[in-house]
Tab-separated table of N, CA and C in Angstrom:
chain	number	residue	atom	x	y	z
A	1	MET	N	145.184	91.818	142.922
A	1	MET	CA	145.370	91.353	141.575
A	1	MET	C	144.027	91.446	140.854
A	2	ALA	N	144.048	91.989	139.636
A	2	ALA	CA	142.823	92.166	138.847
A	2	ALA	C	142.384	90.825	138.270
A	3	PRO	N	141.058	90.617	138.185
A	3	PRO	CA	140.576	89.364	137.600
A	3	PRO	C	140.929	89.292	136.115
A	4	ILE	N	141.138	88.100	135.666
A	4	ILE	CA	141.474	87.883	134.251
A	4	ILE	C	140.181	87.822	133.464
A	5	CYS	N	140.096	88.639	132.432
A	5	CYS	CA	138.919	88.672	131.555
A	5	CYS	C	139.162	87.741	130.385
A	6	ARG	N	138.254	86.874	130.134
A	6	ARG	CA	138.402	85.948	129.018
A	6	ARG	C	137.093	85.913	128.235
A	7	SER	N	137.190	85.949	126.933
A	7	SER	CA	135.981	85.894	126.114
A	7	SER	C	135.359	84.507	126.224
A	8	LYS	N	134.095	84.426	125.823
A	8	LYS	CA	133.400	83.146	125.848
A	8	LYS	C	134.144	82.120	125.020
A	9	PRO	N	134.210	80.884	125.464
A	9	PRO	CA	134.907	79.866	124.684
A	9	PRO	C	134.164	79.575	123.380
A	10	ALA	N	134.902	79.193	122.394
A	10	ALA	CA	134.307	78.808	121.111
A	10	ALA	C	133.467	77.560	121.305
A	11	PHE	N	132.545	77.307	120.390
A	11	PHE	CA	131.629	76.173	120.511
A	11	PHE	C	132.376	74.866	120.738
A	12	SER	N	133.386	74.598	119.914
A	12	SER	CA	134.104	73.326	120.040
A	12	SER	C	134.865	73.247	121.363
A	13	GLU	N	135.378	74.378	121.809
A	13	GLU	CA	136.116	74.404	123.073
A	13	GLU	C	135.165	74.220	124.245
A	14	LYS	N	133.995	74.823	124.176
A	14	LYS	CA	133.027	74.805	125.255
A	14	LYS	C	132.466	73.402	125.482
A	15	ARG	N	132.268	72.628	124.427
A	15	ARG	CA	131.610	71.341	124.530
A	15	ARG	C	132.568	70.177	124.676
A	16	GLN	N	133.851	70.413	124.584
A	16	GLN	CA	134.797	69.314	124.650
A	16	GLN	C	134.690	68.592	125.983
A	17	GLY	N	134.351	67.303	125.893
A	17	GLY	CA	134.346	66.486	127.101
A	17	GLY	C	133.100	66.627	127.952
A	18	ARG	N	132.156	67.495	127.574
A	18	ARG	CA	130.936	67.655	128.368
A	18	ARG	C	129.737	67.225	127.546
A	19	PRO	N	128.756	66.602	128.179
A	19	PRO	CA	127.560	66.184	127.436
A	19	PRO	C	126.768	67.406	126.965
A	20	GLU	N	126.070	67.230	125.877
A	20	GLU	CA	125.261	68.302	125.298
A	20	GLU	C	124.041	68.539	126.180
A	21	SER	N	123.721	69.804	126.416
A	21	SER	CA	122.568	70.125	127.256
A	21	SER	C	121.281	70.005	126.445
A	22	GLY	N	120.155	69.953	127.156
A	22	GLY	CA	118.852	69.897	126.504
A	22	GLY	C	118.602	71.139	125.654
A	23	TYR	N	119.091	72.287	126.119
A	23	TYR	CA	118.943	73.546	125.377
A	23	TYR	C	119.679	73.472	124.043
A	24	ASP	N	120.910	72.959	124.044
A	24	ASP	CA	121.688	72.824	122.808
A	24	ASP	C	121.027	71.849	121.846
A	25	LYS	N	120.485	70.759	122.377
A	25	LYS	CA	119.794	69.789	121.529
A	25	LYS	C	118.568	70.423	120.886
A	26	MET	N	117.837	71.222	121.651
A	26	MET	CA	116.641	71.881	121.122
A	26	MET	C	117.012	72.876	120.026
A	27	LYS	N	118.091	73.634	120.216
A	27	LYS	CA	118.537	74.583	119.185
A	27	LYS	C	118.856	73.848	117.898
A	28	LYS	N	119.574	72.743	118.005
A	28	LYS	CA	119.932	71.966	116.820
A	28	LYS	C	118.687	71.402	116.142
A	29	LEU	N	117.740	70.932	116.916
A	29	LEU	CA	116.519	70.368	116.372
A	29	LEU	C	115.719	71.433	115.618
A	30	ILE	N	115.619	72.623	116.175
A	30	ILE	CA	114.891	73.718	115.514
A	30	ILE	C	115.585	74.108	114.219
A	31	LEU	N	116.897	74.249	114.251
A	31	LEU	CA	117.632	74.604	113.036
A	31	LEU	C	117.498	73.520	111.972
A	32	LEU	N	117.566	72.272	112.377
A	32	LEU	CA	117.409	71.170	111.440
A	32	LEU	C	116.014	71.196	110.819
A	33	PHE	N	114.995	71.430	111.622
A	33	PHE	CA	113.625	71.521	111.115
A	33	PHE	C	113.493	72.643	110.095
A	34	LEU	N	114.003	73.819	110.418
A	34	LEU	CA	113.904	74.954	109.499
A	34	LEU	C	114.667	74.702	108.209
A	35	PHE	N	115.797	74.062	108.305
A	35	PHE	CA	116.630	73.811	107.125
A	35	PHE	C	116.048	72.741	106.218
A	36	ILE	N	115.545	71.657	106.802
A	36	ILE	CA	115.077	70.526	106.003
A	36	ILE	C	113.588	70.624	105.676
A	37	CYS	N	112.789	70.918	106.656
A	37	CYS	CA	111.338	70.846	106.469
A	37	CYS	C	110.731	72.101	105.863
A	38	CYS	N	111.403	73.192	105.915
A	38	CYS	CA	110.839	74.446	105.422
A	38	CYS	C	111.770	75.101	104.415
A	39	PRO	N	111.991	74.471	103.266
A	39	PRO	CA	112.945	75.020	102.319
A	39	PRO	C	112.572	76.396	101.809
A	40	ALA	N	111.298	76.711	101.771
A	40	ALA	CA	110.880	78.019	101.272
A	40	ALA	C	110.702	79.015	102.406
A	41	PHE	N	111.138	78.655	103.613
A	41	PHE	CA	110.947	79.508	104.780
A	41	PHE	C	111.502	80.906	104.566
A	42	GLY	N	112.685	81.007	103.968
A	42	GLY	CA	113.301	82.310	103.763
A	42	GLY	C	112.760	83.038	102.555
A	43	ALA	N	111.973	82.369	101.728
A	43	ALA	CA	111.448	82.995	100.527
A	43	ALA	C	110.244	83.862	100.864
A	44	ASP	N	110.035	84.880	100.077
A	44	ASP	CA	108.884	85.739	100.192
A	44	ASP	C	107.657	84.923	99.813
A	45	SER	N	106.635	84.891	100.679
A	45	SER	CA	105.464	84.064	100.408
A	45	SER	C	104.761	84.484	99.127
A	46	ALA	N	104.872	85.738	98.721
A	46	ALA	CA	104.265	86.200	97.473
A	46	ALA	C	104.984	85.591	96.277
A	47	HIS	N	106.149	85.013	96.479
A	47	HIS	CA	106.923	84.430	95.396
A	47	HIS	C	107.060	82.919	95.532
A	48	THR	N	106.161	82.321	96.287
A	48	THR	CA	106.152	80.876	96.450
A	48	THR	C	104.905	80.320	95.793
A	49	ILE	N	105.088	79.348	94.924
A	49	ILE	CA	103.982	78.681	94.244
A	49	ILE	C	103.904	77.264	94.806
A	50	VAL	N	102.743	76.880	95.279
A	50	VAL	CA	102.547	75.552	95.862
A	50	VAL	C	101.852	74.665	94.837
A	51	GLN	N	102.370	73.466	94.670
A	51	GLN	CA	101.752	72.463	93.808
A	51	GLN	C	100.996	71.501	94.715
A	52	LYS	N	99.668	71.531	94.599
A	52	LYS	CA	98.824	70.703	95.468
A	52	LYS	C	97.537	70.385	94.732
A	53	GLY	N	97.094	69.141	94.781
A	53	GLY	CA	95.855	68.746	94.127
A	53	GLY	C	95.927	68.868	92.613
A	54	ARG	N	97.115	68.629	92.064
A	54	ARG	CA	97.366	68.749	90.622
A	54	ARG	C	97.028	70.142	90.099
A	55	GLU	N	97.316	71.154	90.932
A	55	GLU	CA	97.122	72.555	90.566
A	55	GLU	C	98.259	73.386	91.125
A	56	PHE	N	98.462	74.554	90.512
A	56	PHE	CA	99.379	75.546	91.058
A	56	PHE	C	98.547	76.496	91.922
A	57	HIS	N	99.084	76.859	93.071
A	57	HIS	CA	98.418	77.812	93.966
A	57	HIS	C	99.386	78.924	94.303
A	58	PRO	N	99.127	80.178	93.923
A	58	PRO	CA	97.986	80.629	93.132
A	58	PRO	C	98.140	80.217	91.666
A	59	GLY	N	97.091	80.400	90.892
A	59	GLY	CA	97.111	80.018	89.480
A	59	GLY	C	97.625	81.117	88.570
A	60	GLU	N	97.802	82.308	89.140
A	60	GLU	CA	98.313	83.447	88.369
A	60	GLU	C	99.085	84.351	89.317
A	61	VAL	N	100.200	84.891	88.826
A	61	VAL	CA	101.050	85.719	89.672
A	61	VAL	C	101.737	86.784	88.818
A	62	THR	N	102.013	87.940	89.425
A	62	THR	CA	102.749	89.010	88.756
A	62	THR	C	104.016	89.291	89.546
A	63	ILE	N	105.154	89.313	88.856
A	63	ILE	CA	106.448	89.589	89.481
A	63	ILE	C	107.220	90.571	88.612
A	64	ASN	N	108.322	91.056	89.113
A	64	ASN	CA	109.210	91.930	88.352
A	64	ASN	C	110.283	91.102	87.651
A	65	ARG	N	110.754	91.593	86.533
A	65	ARG	CA	111.831	90.909	85.812
A	65	ARG	C	113.037	90.747	86.737
A	66	GLY	N	113.626	89.575	86.709
A	66	GLY	CA	114.772	89.272	87.569
A	66	GLY	C	114.387	88.627	88.888
A	67	GLU	N	113.100	88.589	89.210
A	67	GLU	CA	112.660	87.940	90.443
A	67	GLU	C	112.446	86.453	90.205
A	68	SER	N	112.391	85.713	91.301
A	68	SER	CA	112.284	84.251	91.229
A	68	SER	C	110.988	83.767	91.835
A	69	LEU	N	110.553	82.622	91.366
A	69	LEU	CA	109.436	81.893	91.964
A	69	LEU	C	109.981	80.583	92.500
A	70	THR	N	109.578	80.239	93.703
A	70	THR	CA	109.936	78.947	94.285
A	70	THR	C	108.714	78.055	94.192
A	71	PHE	N	108.863	76.944	93.489
A	71	PHE	CA	107.785	75.976	93.300
A	71	PHE	C	107.976	74.854	94.308
A	72	THR	N	107.005	74.686	95.202
A	72	THR	CA	107.087	73.681	96.250
A	72	THR	C	106.067	72.581	95.974
A	73	ASN	N	106.533	71.339	95.917
A	73	ASN	CA	105.647	70.212	95.659
A	73	ASN	C	105.044	69.721	96.972
A	74	ASN	N	103.786	70.110	97.206
A	74	ASN	CA	103.067	69.657	98.402
A	74	ASN	C	102.045	68.585	98.038
A	75	ASP	N	102.241	67.934	96.910
A	75	ASP	CA	101.360	66.865	96.461
A	75	ASP	C	101.901	65.519	96.939
A	76	ASP	N	101.148	64.471	96.647
A	76	ASP	CA	101.558	63.123	97.031
A	76	ASP	C	102.313	62.412	95.910
A	77	PHE	N	102.597	63.132	94.828
A	77	PHE	CA	103.254	62.523	93.681
A	77	PHE	C	104.203	63.522	93.047
A	78	ILE	N	105.017	63.056	92.108
A	78	ILE	CA	106.036	63.902	91.490
A	78	ILE	C	105.424	64.906	90.521
A	79	HIS	N	106.161	65.996	90.306
A	79	HIS	CA	105.828	66.998	89.302
A	79	HIS	C	107.104	67.331	88.535
A	80	GLN	N	106.928	67.746	87.299
A	80	GLN	CA	108.057	68.196	86.478
A	80	GLN	C	107.557	69.393	85.679
A	81	ILE	N	107.966	70.592	86.109
A	81	ILE	CA	107.393	71.805	85.527
A	81	ILE	C	108.287	72.375	84.430
A	82	TYR	N	107.627	73.115	83.543
A	82	TYR	CA	108.350	73.725	82.433
A	82	TYR	C	107.580	74.932	81.923
A	83	SER	N	108.283	75.779	81.188
A	83	SER	CA	107.686	76.896	80.469
A	83	SER	C	108.453	77.038	79.169
A	84	MET	N	107.742	77.047	78.063
A	84	MET	CA	108.378	77.186	76.752
A	84	MET	C	107.846	78.449	76.087
A	85	SER	N	108.744	79.349	75.776
A	85	SER	CA	108.376	80.611	75.149
A	85	SER	C	109.507	81.006	74.219
A	86	GLY	N	109.218	81.897	73.299
A	86	GLY	CA	110.253	82.325	72.353
A	86	GLY	C	111.437	82.986	73.022
A	87	ASN	N	111.184	83.816	74.041
A	87	ASN	CA	112.281	84.570	74.646
A	87	ASN	C	112.676	84.098	76.052
A	88	PHE	N	111.953	83.116	76.595
A	88	PHE	CA	112.299	82.615	77.927
A	88	PHE	C	111.706	81.215	78.095
A	89	SER	N	112.500	80.290	78.605
A	89	SER	CA	111.983	78.947	78.862
A	89	SER	C	112.817	78.266	79.946
A	90	PHE	N	112.198	77.275	80.567
A	90	PHE	CA	112.916	76.416	81.510
A	90	PHE	C	112.213	75.071	81.547
A	91	ASP	N	112.915	74.054	81.978
A	91	ASP	CA	112.386	72.699	82.075
A	91	ASP	C	113.102	72.043	83.252
A	92	THR	N	112.366	71.720	84.305
A	92	THR	CA	112.985	71.189	85.519
A	92	THR	C	113.050	69.667	85.489
A	93	GLU	N	113.820	69.136	86.401
A	93	GLU	CA	113.831	67.692	86.653
A	93	GLU	C	112.573	67.348	87.451
A	94	GLU	N	112.263	66.076	87.550
A	94	GLU	CA	111.142	65.641	88.386
A	94	GLU	C	111.422	66.008	89.836
A	95	ARG	N	110.385	66.460	90.525
A	95	ARG	CA	110.495	66.814	91.945
A	95	ARG	C	109.529	65.965	92.742
A	96	ALA	N	110.061	65.245	93.711
A	96	ALA	CA	109.261	64.380	94.572
A	96	ALA	C	108.489	65.222	95.588
A	97	PRO	N	107.480	64.621	96.225
A	97	PRO	CA	106.754	65.342	97.272
A	97	PRO	C	107.716	65.905	98.321
A	98	GLY	N	107.489	67.172	98.671
A	98	GLY	CA	108.330	67.846	99.659
A	98	GLY	C	109.511	68.585	99.066
A	99	GLU	N	109.836	68.337	97.818
A	99	GLU	CA	110.965	69.022	97.186
A	99	GLU	C	110.506	70.343	96.575
A	100	TYR	N	111.472	71.182	96.236
A	100	TYR	CA	111.169	72.476	95.645
A	100	TYR	C	112.226	72.824	94.612
A	101	VAL	N	111.883	73.783	93.766
A	101	VAL	CA	112.815	74.297	92.771
A	101	VAL	C	112.529	75.788	92.618
A	102	THR	N	113.565	76.567	92.386
A	102	THR	CA	113.419	78.009	92.203
A	102	THR	C	113.843	78.368	90.794
A	103	GLU	N	113.004	79.140	90.122
A	103	GLU	CA	113.282	79.606	88.762
A	103	GLU	C	113.261	81.125	88.746
A	104	THR	N	114.257	81.720	88.093
A	104	THR	CA	114.341	83.173	87.955
A	104	THR	C	113.833	83.567	86.580
A	105	PHE	N	112.924	84.525	86.550
A	105	PHE	CA	112.337	85.005	85.301
A	105	PHE	C	113.117	86.232	84.843
A	106	THR	N	113.926	86.037	83.823
A	106	THR	CA	114.876	87.065	83.368
A	106	THR	C	114.324	87.950	82.269
A	107	GLU	N	113.166	87.606	81.741
A	107	GLU	CA	112.576	88.379	80.642
A	107	GLU	C	111.184	88.853	81.030
A	108	ALA	N	110.801	90.034	80.526
A	108	ALA	CA	109.450	90.543	80.735
A	108	ALA	C	108.498	89.837	79.776
A	109	GLY	N	107.248	89.716	80.183
A	109	GLY	CA	106.236	89.101	79.332
A	109	GLY	C	105.281	88.269	80.163
A	110	THR	N	104.406	87.547	79.486
A	110	THR	CA	103.465	86.645	80.144
A	110	THR	C	103.827	85.222	79.742
A	111	PHE	N	103.986	84.367	80.738
A	111	PHE	CA	104.446	83.005	80.504
A	111	PHE	C	103.489	82.012	81.155
A	112	GLU	N	103.288	80.898	80.488
A	112	GLU	CA	102.519	79.803	81.066
A	112	GLU	C	103.497	78.744	81.565
A	113	VAL	N	103.221	78.265	82.762
A	113	VAL	CA	104.018	77.186	83.346
A	113	VAL	C	103.103	75.966	83.433
A	114	HIS	N	103.605	74.808	82.994
A	114	HIS	CA	102.834	73.570	82.989
A	114	HIS	C	103.647	72.460	83.654
A	115	CYS	N	102.998	71.319	83.847
A	115	CYS	CA	103.648	70.125	84.381
A	115	CYS	C	103.647	69.057	83.297
A	116	HIS	N	104.813	68.493	83.000
A	116	HIS	CA	104.895	67.415	81.998
A	116	HIS	C	104.011	66.226	82.388
A	117	ILE	N	103.943	65.938	83.666
A	117	ILE	CA	103.250	64.749	84.149
A	117	ILE	C	101.744	64.975	84.241
A	118	HIS	N	101.348	66.207	84.553
A	118	HIS	CA	99.927	66.565	84.689
A	118	HIS	C	99.648	67.754	83.773
A	119	PRO	N	99.399	67.510	82.480
A	119	PRO	CA	99.307	68.575	81.483
A	119	PRO	C	98.218	69.614	81.738
A	120	LYS	N	97.212	69.286	82.558
A	120	LYS	CA	96.147	70.263	82.837
A	120	LYS	C	96.583	71.318	83.848
A	121	MET	N	97.693	71.085	84.520
A	121	MET	CA	98.210	72.080	85.474
A	121	MET	C	98.708	73.285	84.685
A	122	LYS	N	98.278	74.478	85.113
A	122	LYS	CA	98.685	75.683	84.397
A	122	LYS	C	98.819	76.851	85.380
A	123	LEU	N	99.937	77.551	85.266
A	123	LEU	CA	100.198	78.772	86.024
A	123	LEU	C	100.511	79.869	85.007
A	124	VAL	N	99.916	81.043	85.198
A	124	VAL	CA	100.223	82.186	84.344
A	124	VAL	C	101.101	83.138	85.145
A	125	VAL	N	102.273	83.465	84.595
A	125	VAL	CA	103.215	84.358	85.248
A	125	VAL	C	103.346	85.625	84.402
A	126	HIS	N	103.000	86.753	85.003
A	126	HIS	CA	103.169	88.048	84.346
A	126	HIS	C	104.458	88.657	84.899
A	127	VAL	N	105.391	88.947	84.023
A	127	VAL	CA	106.674	89.527	84.439
A	127	VAL	C	106.762	90.935	83.908
A	128	LYS	N	106.851	91.916	84.814
A	128	LYS	CA	106.908	93.336	84.428
A	128	LYS	C	108.332	93.747	84.123
């Protein structure tokens, strides 16, 4: 008699009634860390702007029209960023430390990004 071939059991079927292994716990912990602690992990580092020390890092960036910038608050206090221009503008909600927001630049031109809370903060965005 030929052996019966069976595909691997589905996750829910495999774990029913059995305790979770250390390997499974580690996988979940790594995924949770990547999902929660590294929100910009999947973003291109050239398109990530860090807010730290009441400054934008870098202070100037060039991107293509239609591309996005992810603003990550690595400061100890809230930030609320905005850009006001004739042909393109945005105004975000307050972002607490560790939070991020992504803005897509849909128009070509040069734009200044500031923080409502820290008016001396300035980022220059060149959009080709």
